[in-house]
Amino acid sequence: MGMNENVSKPLDRLSAALALDMEAVNVLIRDRMASRHAPRIPEVTAHLVEAGGKRLRPMLVLAAARLCGYQGDAHILLAAAVEFIHTATLLHDDVVDESQQRRGRPTANLLWDNKSSVLVGDYLFARSFQLMADTGSMRVMRILANASATIAEGEVLQLTAAQDISTSEDTYIQIVRGKTAALFSAATESGAEVAGAEAAVQQALFDYGDALGIAFQIVDDLLDYGGSAQVIGKNVGDDFRERKLTLPVIKAIAAADANERAFWERTIGKGKQDEGDLETALEILQRRGAPAAARADAIAWANRAKAALQACPDQPLRVILSDLADYVVSRLS
Amino acid sequence: MGMNENVSKPLDRLSAALALDMEAVNVLIRDRMASRHAPRIPEVTAHLVEAGGKRLRPMLVLAAARLCGYQGDAHILLAAAVEFIHTATLLHDDVVDESQQRRGRPTANLLWDNKSSVLVGDYLFARSFQLMADTGSMRVMRILANASATIAEGEVLQLTAAQDISTSEDTYIQIVRGKTAALFSAATESGAEVAGAEAAVQQALFDYGDALGIAFQIVDDLLDYGGSAQVIGKNVGDDFRERKLTLPVIKAIAAADANERAFWERTIGKGKQDEGDLETALEILQRRGAPAAARADAIAWANRAKAALQACPDQPLRVILSDLADYVVSRLS
């Protein structure tokens, strides 16, 4: 119960600080994921929504709104909308990646089929726009519509960049900004907007979400080459098998000698992977110091997130959000 | 150039009456389907958007707005938004149905892959909400968010009803209302809304779109058992092969003797289809008068659409919309 434990679990502190709000969000999510005519919809949604996700994105909406002194209840609608967009993208991602495991459980596309995942994702996406319309704020609508377009754009960019070993770190950041950071920053910015925060604070919370999201995804990509299935909810090496150009690999390719380059060209570029290749990839990554360098980048993004908070109201929630940025990176150690 | 030709081509008359508006819509569509970062997006979209679709849904938006005396330009945004929603659902439908042909050309999922179709569909869906936000009307937003949810719900319902030979005509109408009529009625209702039409006129235009959409889909389903690939842009018997319970089949099953019932149970219920089964299905449908009965239903819905127009302003566009309802059914003869 000492300070250390508190510092080490900012997600729990965030949950505790927002407990009543999150309860309202969960009630709303269960209510809105229902379908009068098609029981398949809540079945598929519940499988994912109730698998014990961290609910990080809705908590970011709530935290941003409360940090800006919000006393209304439109942030509840907004938080549920953001979680629905997230759930919809997970359902579609698993179809696109042909994933078999998510949050430590079989994916919906495996338990039902790709069709259900595509259509239930579409349903949740539409539901999220209904929730936004309920907030009555056109600005909120625009922030989340823009984020949704950026997410899909990032995913398509990732699709076309996969297998291309000349992918640059800039392109990687652009992909990550789309597929992950866009929803983080839309969550914090729209939370500030709904609270009527001034423009500088909205920008600061956007910047916080953006940097936090990038740090988060770099860490995720690092864990794919070094975490346990229990921690990351999927299998080590998934990105390697799917020939995704993530930051550690991009860094290792930039520093590769001729042999290593041939290895990456064969396994990622051409997709000819044999037994033992994942182990070789891990070896090369370590030899080139790629995980350490990517980790340093993640820490730099976390620091940028913390710096952005300086423009926000000085409140206990600000401390938790700052610690959260450190926590995201601490998953690596 | 006689009256007969005019009556027989209400789509051309609609195009002519809305030519300037549609030009603006097409410019906007080309502009908004672009992507700064992911060229795959406009490639996939152009393949479908420029395949010479009828642009029926955006024309319904424009016609409803103009019929209600609208003089602004928000209806252009709205028409493009509706076409994007339609295009997104086509991309996702072709993945779900594993279709190979659409509008007489290979589908995007065949030319690229399922991944691109899923993600580009998501992108267009997000783009449509950006366009709606640009109209500045929260009511429009709500109408189209509701329609989007109803569309996805209808598709899921169709997914779970497929292969179930006890599917009723009521369930069929519910599916059709979702997957087709919801966007027709949202197009006409939101066109009236953006024009500031009174509630009774909005309701009338909603009813028109709803009935027109149902007539349209019944005809489409009939053509699947009797049109040429040239007319319908796909192959006769696709629905039979995909074991979809459409109106002609539902009517034939309701009137089936023991032998016929066994046939439907085997081919649609169990999906065990052999050479010659499609021909047998067509024979049974004719024997039971199913196409004629379904055609009568389509005509009844077209008449309902025309009746709804009575509450709308008495203008030349109203005559064209009325003739359009007849035209939709005339595709059968």
XYZ file of C-alpha atoms in Angstrom:
666
model
C 0.000 0.000 0.000
C 3.095 2.262 -0.026
C 3.749 5.073 -2.467
C 5.680 2.756 -4.743
C 2.725 0.583 -5.438
C 0.614 3.666 -6.088
C 3.148 4.965 -8.553
C 3.423 1.601 -10.224
C -0.277 1.284 -10.947
C -1.586 4.536 -12.397
C -4.205 2.588 -14.357
C -5.739 1.408 -11.086
C -5.596 4.930 -9.677
C -7.283 6.239 -12.828
C -9.960 3.532 -12.485
C -10.501 4.467 -8.845
C -10.703 8.199 -9.551
C -13.218 7.634 -12.350
C -15.075 4.672 -10.835
C -18.573 6.195 -10.831
C -18.176 7.578 -14.341
C -16.853 4.246 -15.638
C -19.790 2.433 -14.097
C -22.127 4.700 -16.051
C -20.062 4.099 -19.207
C -20.274 0.323 -18.774
C -24.045 0.455 -18.283
C -24.368 2.580 -21.421
C -22.116 0.242 -23.426
C -24.197 -2.794 -22.471
C -27.371 -0.898 -23.325
C -26.192 0.350 -26.722
C -24.524 -2.847 -27.894
C -27.926 -4.542 -27.853
C -29.815 -5.168 -31.081
C -33.559 -5.642 -31.255
C -33.393 -7.872 -34.304
C -29.976 -9.495 -34.490
C -28.801 -11.336 -31.342
C -25.518 -12.165 -33.079
C -24.488 -8.522 -32.541
C -24.424 -8.437 -28.709
C -22.927 -11.960 -28.660
C -19.924 -10.951 -30.743
C -19.575 -7.585 -29.009
C -19.792 -9.063 -25.509
C -17.084 -11.575 -26.335
C -14.692 -8.702 -26.925
C -16.026 -5.978 -24.609
C -16.240 -8.287 -21.613
C -12.843 -9.912 -22.176
C -11.381 -7.538 -19.619
C -9.898 -4.867 -21.833
C -8.295 -2.010 -19.960
C -10.931 0.523 -21.066
C -8.015 2.907 -21.443
C -9.571 5.048 -24.181
C -12.896 5.766 -22.442
C -10.939 6.538 -19.264
C -8.897 9.088 -21.227
C -12.133 10.807 -22.315
C -13.424 10.916 -18.752
C -10.089 12.026 -17.280
C -9.695 14.863 -19.790
C -13.254 16.094 -19.179
C -12.929 15.905 -15.388
C -9.472 17.461 -15.445
C -11.096 20.434 -17.188
C -13.689 20.668 -14.420
C -16.600 19.147 -16.332
C -19.735 18.522 -14.262
C -22.235 17.389 -16.913
C -22.742 13.897 -18.305
C -22.035 14.160 -22.034
C -18.558 12.732 -21.350
C -20.221 9.390 -20.527
C -21.750 9.250 -24.026
C -18.453 10.251 -25.526
C -16.485 7.627 -23.589
C -18.859 4.884 -24.757
C -18.597 6.175 -28.340
C -14.799 5.999 -28.186
C -14.879 2.452 -26.791
C -17.252 1.404 -29.610
C -14.917 2.832 -32.250
C -12.046 0.963 -30.588
C -14.013 -2.299 -30.469
C -15.058 -1.905 -34.121
C -11.435 -1.420 -35.198
C -10.334 -4.473 -33.176
C -12.977 -6.635 -34.886
C -11.883 -5.417 -38.322
C -8.162 -5.639 -37.462
C -8.524 -9.276 -36.506
C -10.124 -9.990 -39.886
C -7.401 -8.075 -41.711
C -4.582 -9.722 -39.727
C -6.282 -13.139 -39.685
C -5.600 -13.136 -35.927
C -6.520 -16.080 -33.775
C -6.034 -14.616 -30.306
C -6.985 -11.284 -28.710
C -6.837 -10.419 -25.014
C -5.832 -14.008 -24.352
C -8.991 -15.446 -25.958
C -9.847 -16.769 -29.411
C -10.843 -13.921 -31.757
C -14.425 -13.337 -32.926
C -13.472 -14.136 -36.515
C -12.332 -17.543 -35.281
C -15.323 -18.213 -32.967
C -17.924 -16.953 -35.448
C -16.632 -15.881 -38.868
C -15.119 -12.966 -40.764
C -18.566 -11.900 -41.929
C -19.829 -11.393 -38.377
C -16.696 -9.474 -37.411
C -16.994 -7.123 -40.395
C -20.710 -6.449 -39.942
C -20.758 -6.212 -36.145
C -17.809 -3.792 -36.430
C -19.876 -1.692 -38.838
C -22.791 -1.781 -36.420
C -20.652 -0.568 -33.492
C -19.161 2.160 -35.631
C -22.673 3.404 -36.504
C -23.673 3.121 -32.843
C -20.709 5.296 -31.868
C -21.957 8.054 -34.166
C -25.408 7.806 -32.615
C -23.810 8.293 -29.189
C -21.867 11.311 -30.451
C -25.047 12.803 -31.902
C -26.557 12.411 -28.420
C -23.864 14.730 -26.996
C -25.313 17.484 -29.201
C -21.815 18.769 -29.968
C -20.886 19.166 -33.606
C -17.223 19.802 -32.702
C -17.047 16.451 -30.896
C -18.573 14.820 -33.946
C -15.960 16.362 -36.168
C -13.035 15.402 -33.894
C -14.126 11.758 -33.855
C -15.047 11.599 -37.545
C -11.571 12.935 -38.355
C -9.976 10.420 -36.001
C -11.939 7.572 -37.595
C -10.718 8.565 -41.058
C -7.132 8.819 -39.777
C -7.384 5.369 -38.168
C -8.549 3.711 -41.389
C -5.922 5.615 -43.379
C -3.189 4.412 -40.993
C -4.386 0.830 -41.327
C -4.353 0.991 -45.124
C -0.897 2.573 -45.029
C 0.269 -0.274 -42.779
C -1.203 -2.766 -45.237
C 0.721 -1.332 -48.182
C 3.926 -0.733 -46.160
C 3.960 -4.306 -44.822
C 6.583 -6.424 -46.555
C 8.403 -3.299 -47.776
C 11.767 -3.353 -46.000
C 12.575 0.177 -47.157
C 9.842 1.537 -44.847
C 11.218 4.542 -42.941
C 10.802 5.518 -39.291
C 8.746 8.491 -40.499
C 6.290 6.197 -42.261
C 6.172 4.002 -39.154
C 5.270 6.999 -36.967
C 2.616 8.010 -39.501
C 1.101 4.518 -39.373
C 1.188 4.461 -35.570
C -0.284 7.939 -35.344
C -3.156 6.649 -37.441
C -3.837 3.221 -36.107
C -3.298 3.978 -32.410
C -2.566 7.578 -31.455
C -5.489 9.118 -33.392
C -8.049 7.594 -31.042
C -6.019 8.454 -27.920
C -5.711 12.100 -28.965
C -9.347 12.277 -30.109
C -10.364 10.865 -26.701
C -8.458 13.499 -24.712
C -9.221 16.392 -27.076
C -12.949 15.651 -27.261
C -13.074 15.220 -23.463
C -11.628 18.736 -23.136
C -14.022 20.039 -25.817
C -17.108 18.670 -24.128
C -15.918 20.337 -20.907
C -15.652 23.667 -22.723
C -11.897 23.974 -22.065
C -10.014 26.818 -23.734
C -8.164 26.141 -27.002
C -4.672 25.920 -25.440
C -5.827 23.246 -22.992
C -7.584 21.311 -25.767
C -4.381 21.409 -27.797
C -2.337 20.281 -24.779
C -4.652 17.336 -24.184
C -4.561 16.457 -27.871
C -0.729 16.495 -27.707
C -0.775 14.345 -24.565
C -3.014 11.720 -26.203
C -0.981 11.748 -29.405
C 2.367 11.220 -27.649
C 0.920 8.688 -25.194
C -0.556 6.708 -28.089
C 2.726 6.625 -29.985
C 4.643 5.528 -26.855
C 1.969 2.889 -26.244
C 2.230 1.433 -29.750
C 6.045 1.404 -29.795
C 5.910 -0.568 -26.539
C 3.296 -2.923 -28.008
C 5.494 -3.520 -31.030
C 8.511 -4.150 -28.792
C 6.541 -6.634 -26.695
C 5.711 -8.527 -29.869
C 9.403 -9.428 -30.043
C 9.873 -10.045 -26.343
C 6.750 -10.309 -24.191
C 4.937 -13.416 -23.023
C 1.587 -14.383 -24.541
C 0.108 -13.807 -21.076
C 1.252 -10.178 -20.941
C 0.449 -9.180 -24.493
C -2.588 -11.402 -25.124
C -1.160 -12.618 -28.414
C 1.860 -14.618 -29.471
C 5.443 -13.403 -29.680
C 6.471 -13.076 -33.304
C 3.000 -12.340 -34.727
C 4.288 -9.153 -36.373
C 7.278 -11.045 -37.782
C 5.034 -13.711 -39.259
C 2.702 -11.035 -40.666
C 5.754 -9.249 -42.125
C 4.961 -5.963 -40.393
C 7.663 -3.330 -40.446
C 7.697 -2.205 -36.811
C 10.209 0.119 -35.151
C 12.720 -2.473 -33.848
C 12.920 -4.122 -37.271
C 13.197 -0.787 -39.105
C 16.086 0.171 -36.812
C 17.792 -3.203 -37.295
C 17.434 -2.971 -41.083
C 18.970 0.520 -41.069
C 22.035 -0.915 -39.301
C 22.136 -4.247 -41.159
C 25.198 -5.761 -42.812
C 24.827 -7.648 -46.112
C 23.965 -10.963 -44.444
C 21.376 -9.425 -42.174
C 19.877 -7.457 -45.038
C 19.481 -10.683 -47.009
C 17.789 -12.247 -43.977
C 15.246 -9.396 -43.671
C 14.703 -9.359 -47.429
C 13.933 -13.086 -47.403
C 11.791 -13.277 -44.253
C 9.917 -9.929 -44.339
C 10.305 -8.799 -47.953
C 9.623 -12.145 -49.611
C 7.859 -13.837 -46.706
C 9.922 -17.017 -46.990
C 10.145 -17.995 -43.333
C 11.596 -21.234 -41.994
C 11.802 -22.859 -38.584
C 14.237 -20.901 -36.403
C 13.887 -17.612 -38.296
C 12.087 -15.877 -35.436
C 14.959 -16.783 -33.107
C 17.463 -15.435 -35.648
C 15.423 -12.229 -35.942
C 15.498 -11.790 -32.179
C 19.268 -12.336 -32.181
C 19.870 -9.761 -34.906
C 17.609 -7.241 -33.184
C 19.665 -7.591 -29.975
C 22.987 -7.444 -31.859
C 21.949 -4.141 -33.442
C 20.662 -2.710 -30.181
C 17.281 -2.213 -31.839
C 15.065 -2.961 -28.803
C 17.041 -0.559 -26.613
C 16.870 2.183 -29.244
C 13.133 1.701 -29.750
C 12.675 1.747 -25.980
C 14.522 5.077 -25.821
C 12.118 6.451 -28.438
C 9.140 5.260 -26.414
C 10.531 7.010 -23.328
C 11.017 10.215 -25.323
C 7.364 10.110 -26.468
C 6.223 9.463 -22.885
C 8.217 12.511 -21.805
C 6.568 14.580 -24.523
C 3.174 13.435 -23.220
C 4.101 14.524 -19.705
C 5.402 17.884 -20.910
C 2.116 18.602 -22.707
C 0.253 18.252 -19.414
C 1.979 21.363 -18.055
C -0.603 23.523 -19.847
C -3.479 21.678 -18.108
C -5.162 22.475 -14.776
C -3.009 21.471 -11.789
C -5.192 18.729 -10.324
C -4.710 15.226 -8.876
C -5.897 13.725 -12.208
C -3.021 15.474 -13.955
C -0.544 13.606 -11.746
C -2.185 10.297 -12.585
C -2.129 11.032 -16.329
C 1.549 11.961 -16.038
C 2.340 8.729 -14.162
C 0.320 6.839 -16.784
C 2.795 7.955 -19.452
C 5.648 6.444 -17.408
C 3.607 3.332 -16.763
C 3.010 2.694 -20.459
C 6.756 2.435 -20.983
C 7.308 0.492 -17.745
C 5.517 -2.499 -19.305
C 8.847 -3.155 -20.989
C 10.840 -3.795 -17.843
C -38.578 11.579 -77.802
C -42.255 10.790 -77.304
C -44.022 10.581 -73.951
C -43.467 6.841 -73.790
C -39.726 7.160 -73.812
C -39.907 9.841 -71.143
C -42.027 7.666 -68.935
C -39.770 4.706 -69.472
C -36.621 6.499 -68.355
C -37.326 8.413 -65.161
C -33.728 7.848 -64.058
C -32.508 9.839 -67.055
C -35.087 12.547 -66.367
C -33.940 12.680 -62.741
C -30.313 12.940 -63.902
C -31.232 15.756 -66.276
C -33.228 17.672 -63.681
C -30.361 17.398 -61.163
C -27.444 17.633 -63.595
C -25.726 20.670 -62.073
C -26.149 19.352 -58.538
C -24.838 15.916 -59.511
C -21.812 17.471 -61.139
C -21.013 19.197 -57.849
C -21.564 15.898 -56.018
C -19.168 14.066 -58.336
C -16.481 16.712 -57.881
C -16.895 16.478 -54.120
C -16.760 12.677 -54.178
C -13.505 12.697 -56.149
C -12.076 15.293 -53.778
C -13.038 13.490 -50.584
C -12.107 9.980 -51.648
C -8.473 11.114 -51.876
C -5.992 10.179 -49.178
C -2.797 12.106 -48.531
C -0.927 9.084 -47.222
C -2.499 5.941 -48.636
C -2.917 5.836 -52.456
C -4.550 2.404 -52.165
C -7.675 4.173 -50.863
C -8.570 6.227 -53.982
C -7.544 3.287 -56.200
C -10.030 0.920 -54.580
C -12.731 3.588 -54.279
C -12.379 4.727 -57.892
C -12.721 1.153 -59.108
C -16.198 1.035 -57.588
C -17.318 4.671 -57.761
C -16.367 5.052 -61.405
C -17.835 1.712 -62.508
C -20.945 3.567 -63.630
C -23.252 3.015 -60.700
C -26.618 4.693 -61.067
C -25.935 7.217 -58.279
C -29.546 6.600 -57.299
C -29.092 7.340 -53.584
C -27.375 10.738 -53.934
C -30.005 11.679 -56.537
C -32.711 10.855 -53.996
C -31.088 13.266 -51.522
C -30.907 16.030 -54.112
C -34.424 15.388 -55.415
C -35.947 15.474 -51.918
C -34.130 18.707 -51.043
C -35.040 20.417 -54.318
C -38.619 19.151 -54.152
C -38.839 20.952 -50.801
C -37.585 24.164 -52.420
C -34.036 24.062 -51.054
C -31.697 26.731 -52.438
C -28.534 26.210 -50.353
C -25.715 23.733 -50.959
C -25.655 21.457 -47.911
C -27.571 18.869 -49.957
C -24.414 18.376 -52.073
C -22.430 17.371 -48.954
C -25.261 15.123 -47.867
C -25.543 13.420 -51.264
C -21.807 12.666 -51.277
C -22.059 11.344 -47.696
C -24.879 8.981 -48.701
C -22.928 7.723 -51.732
C -19.886 7.074 -49.481
C -21.999 5.071 -47.041
C -23.385 3.092 -49.982
C -19.906 2.463 -51.416
C -18.592 1.390 -48.006
C -21.417 -1.117 -47.595
C -20.814 -2.505 -51.115
C -17.120 -3.045 -50.318
C -17.988 -4.828 -47.073
C -20.853 -6.788 -48.665
C -18.557 -8.190 -51.323
C -16.203 -9.423 -48.596
C -19.065 -10.943 -46.632
C -20.610 -12.584 -49.714
C -17.222 -13.500 -51.240
C -18.536 -11.926 -54.451
C -16.471 -11.923 -57.607
C -18.465 -9.525 -59.753
C -20.120 -6.161 -59.103
C -21.538 -3.774 -61.683
C -20.219 -6.137 -64.353
C -16.596 -5.864 -63.170
C -14.422 -7.965 -60.847
C -14.932 -6.942 -57.211
C -12.297 -5.017 -55.198
C -11.806 -7.980 -52.870
C -10.843 -10.001 -55.940
C -8.625 -7.328 -57.578
C -6.889 -6.320 -54.331
C -7.840 -8.307 -51.222
C -10.387 -8.550 -48.432
C -8.175 -6.425 -46.185
C -8.262 -3.466 -48.567
C -12.026 -3.762 -48.995
C -12.616 -3.801 -45.227
C -10.301 -0.877 -44.471
C -11.204 1.309 -47.447
C -14.860 0.755 -46.525
C -14.090 1.968 -43.005
C -12.311 4.994 -44.440
C -15.289 5.943 -46.638
C -17.666 5.474 -43.732
C -15.563 7.888 -41.635
C -15.388 10.287 -44.593
C -19.181 10.250 -44.831
C -19.460 11.402 -41.226
C -16.996 14.210 -41.903
C -19.227 15.329 -44.802
C -22.290 15.216 -42.562
C -20.489 17.273 -39.917
C -19.819 19.828 -42.658
C -23.578 20.278 -43.146
C -23.716 21.586 -39.585
C -27.017 19.790 -38.995
C -27.210 17.507 -35.992
C -30.563 16.093 -37.161
C -29.017 15.010 -40.455
C -26.213 13.370 -38.494
C -28.720 11.472 -36.405
C -30.816 10.333 -39.381
C -27.756 8.914 -41.130
C -26.191 7.414 -37.994
C -29.488 5.634 -37.335
C -29.643 4.437 -40.939
C -26.062 3.133 -40.731
C -26.891 1.120 -37.626
C -30.039 -0.256 -39.283
C -28.069 -1.251 -42.392
C -25.496 -3.220 -40.378
C -28.257 -4.781 -38.291
C -30.087 -5.880 -41.451
C -26.906 -7.427 -42.833
C -26.257 -9.372 -39.633
C -29.871 -10.519 -39.585
C -29.483 -11.709 -43.186
C -26.319 -13.555 -42.185
C -28.060 -15.460 -39.415
C -31.284 -16.015 -41.418
C -29.404 -17.408 -44.423
C -29.767 -21.179 -44.686
C -32.805 -21.125 -42.387
C -35.701 -22.283 -44.551
C -38.242 -21.334 -41.889
C -37.476 -17.624 -42.491
C -40.768 -15.714 -42.753
C -41.790 -12.954 -45.137
C -41.795 -10.591 -42.141
C -38.161 -11.357 -41.406
C -37.364 -10.911 -45.096
C -38.959 -7.445 -45.116
C -37.021 -6.567 -41.950
C -33.766 -7.601 -43.598
C -34.576 -5.675 -46.768
C -35.642 -2.626 -44.800
C -32.236 -2.722 -43.161
C -29.883 -3.580 -45.939
C -31.525 -1.522 -48.686
C -34.492 0.651 -47.723
C -32.810 2.298 -44.703
C -30.403 4.251 -46.904
C -33.129 5.144 -49.425
C -35.386 6.522 -46.692
C -32.490 8.275 -44.918
C -31.546 9.884 -48.235
C -35.022 11.295 -48.872
C -35.725 12.187 -45.222
C -32.396 13.963 -44.701
C -32.824 15.797 -48.017
C -36.148 17.120 -46.713
C -34.589 17.925 -43.327
C -31.735 19.936 -44.813
C -34.348 21.889 -46.806
C -36.217 22.693 -43.606
C -39.381 20.909 -44.744
C -42.221 20.523 -42.261
C -42.546 17.262 -40.315
C -45.384 15.803 -42.433
C -43.364 16.263 -45.635
C -40.263 14.743 -44.021
C -42.340 11.753 -42.979
C -43.839 11.442 -46.471
C -40.401 11.471 -48.060
C -39.163 8.934 -45.508
C -42.138 6.689 -46.410
C -41.433 7.143 -50.121
C -37.764 6.119 -49.709
C -38.679 3.182 -47.504
C -41.275 1.753 -49.919
C -39.124 2.475 -52.977
C -36.177 0.685 -51.343
C -38.246 -2.385 -50.509
C -39.679 -2.540 -54.066
C -36.148 -2.101 -55.433
C -34.723 -4.972 -53.372
C -37.601 -7.360 -54.144
C -36.962 -6.705 -57.846
C -33.220 -7.249 -57.345
C -33.912 -10.551 -55.627
C -36.273 -11.579 -58.433
C -33.690 -10.718 -61.086
C -31.240 -12.993 -59.294
C -33.466 -15.865 -60.419
C -34.197 -14.545 -63.864
C -32.111 -11.613 -65.127
C -29.069 -11.683 -67.376
C -25.590 -10.996 -65.961
C -25.557 -7.905 -68.179
C -28.657 -6.420 -66.589
C -27.926 -7.270 -62.973
C -24.120 -7.031 -63.008
C -23.797 -10.358 -61.270
C -24.649 -13.958 -62.114
C -28.088 -15.562 -62.010
C -28.317 -17.927 -59.080
C -25.827 -16.129 -56.796
C -28.422 -15.935 -54.015
C -29.262 -19.636 -54.490
C -25.598 -20.598 -54.226
C -25.180 -18.354 -51.158
C -28.309 -19.965 -49.664
C -30.062 -16.644 -49.149
C -33.742 -16.783 -48.267
C -35.216 -14.214 -50.648
C -38.883 -13.523 -51.295
C -39.476 -15.880 -54.267
C -37.922 -18.788 -52.374
C -39.778 -17.980 -49.156
C -43.058 -17.975 -51.116
C -42.176 -21.243 -52.870
C -41.269 -22.911 -49.566
C -44.592 -21.809 -48.034
C -46.404 -23.595 -50.896
C -44.051 -26.584 -51.159
C -45.129 -30.246 -51.245
C -43.002 -32.875 -49.490
C -40.647 -33.378 -52.438
C -40.086 -29.682 -52.946
C -39.561 -29.132 -49.239
C -36.877 -31.825 -49.255
C -35.258 -30.081 -52.224
C -35.110 -26.693 -50.420
C -33.953 -28.338 -47.206
C -31.077 -30.025 -49.041
C -29.989 -27.141 -51.279
C -30.598 -24.105 -49.066
C -30.828 -25.598 -45.563
C -27.909 -28.008 -45.840
C -26.148 -26.367 -48.778
C -25.705 -29.640 -50.666
C -26.022 -28.385 -54.227
C -25.419 -30.462 -57.355
C -25.309 -29.719 -61.066
C -28.807 -28.898 -62.304
C -30.157 -27.788 -58.929
C -30.439 -24.145 -59.981
C -32.561 -25.216 -62.963
C -34.773 -27.301 -60.677
C -35.114 -24.348 -58.298
C -36.228 -22.128 -61.186
C -38.751 -24.777 -62.235
C -40.233 -25.095 -58.755
C -40.421 -21.306 -58.364
C -42.440 -21.070 -61.602
C -44.654 -24.028 -60.676
C -45.581 -22.321 -57.391
C -46.140 -18.942 -59.033
C -43.525 -17.458 -56.712
C -42.003 -14.920 -59.152
C -45.440 -13.576 -60.075
C -46.446 -13.285 -56.403
C -43.194 -11.527 -55.477
C -43.649 -9.210 -58.453
C -47.132 -8.331 -57.190
C -45.627 -7.447 -53.812
C -43.031 -5.220 -55.504
C -45.797 -3.413 -57.377
C -47.729 -2.916 -54.140
C -44.652 -1.345 -52.497
C -44.113 0.890 -55.548
C -47.733 2.020 -55.234
C -47.189 2.786 -51.554
C -44.168 4.890 -52.523
C -46.261 6.840 -55.032
C -49.078 7.346 -52.519
C -46.631 8.829 -49.975
C -45.686 11.534 -52.486
C -49.200 12.989 -52.300
C -48.168 14.886 -49.142
C -45.218 16.516 -50.960
C -45.122 19.791 -52.910
C -46.757 19.470 -56.348
C -43.702 19.999 -58.570
C -42.217 18.422 -61.718
C -39.716 16.520 -59.532
C -42.618 14.839 -57.773
C -43.815 13.404 -61.088
C -40.344 12.036 -61.824
C -40.083 10.433 -58.369
C -43.498 8.876 -58.879
C -42.512 7.495 -62.281
C -39.263 6.239 -60.731
C -41.287 3.961 -58.470
C -42.960 2.405 -61.536
C -39.622 2.195 -63.314
C -38.026 0.217 -60.486
C -40.597 -2.511 -60.979
C -40.485 -2.244 -64.779
C -36.976 -3.734 -64.721
C -38.774 -7.061 -64.378
C -40.532 -6.979 -67.709
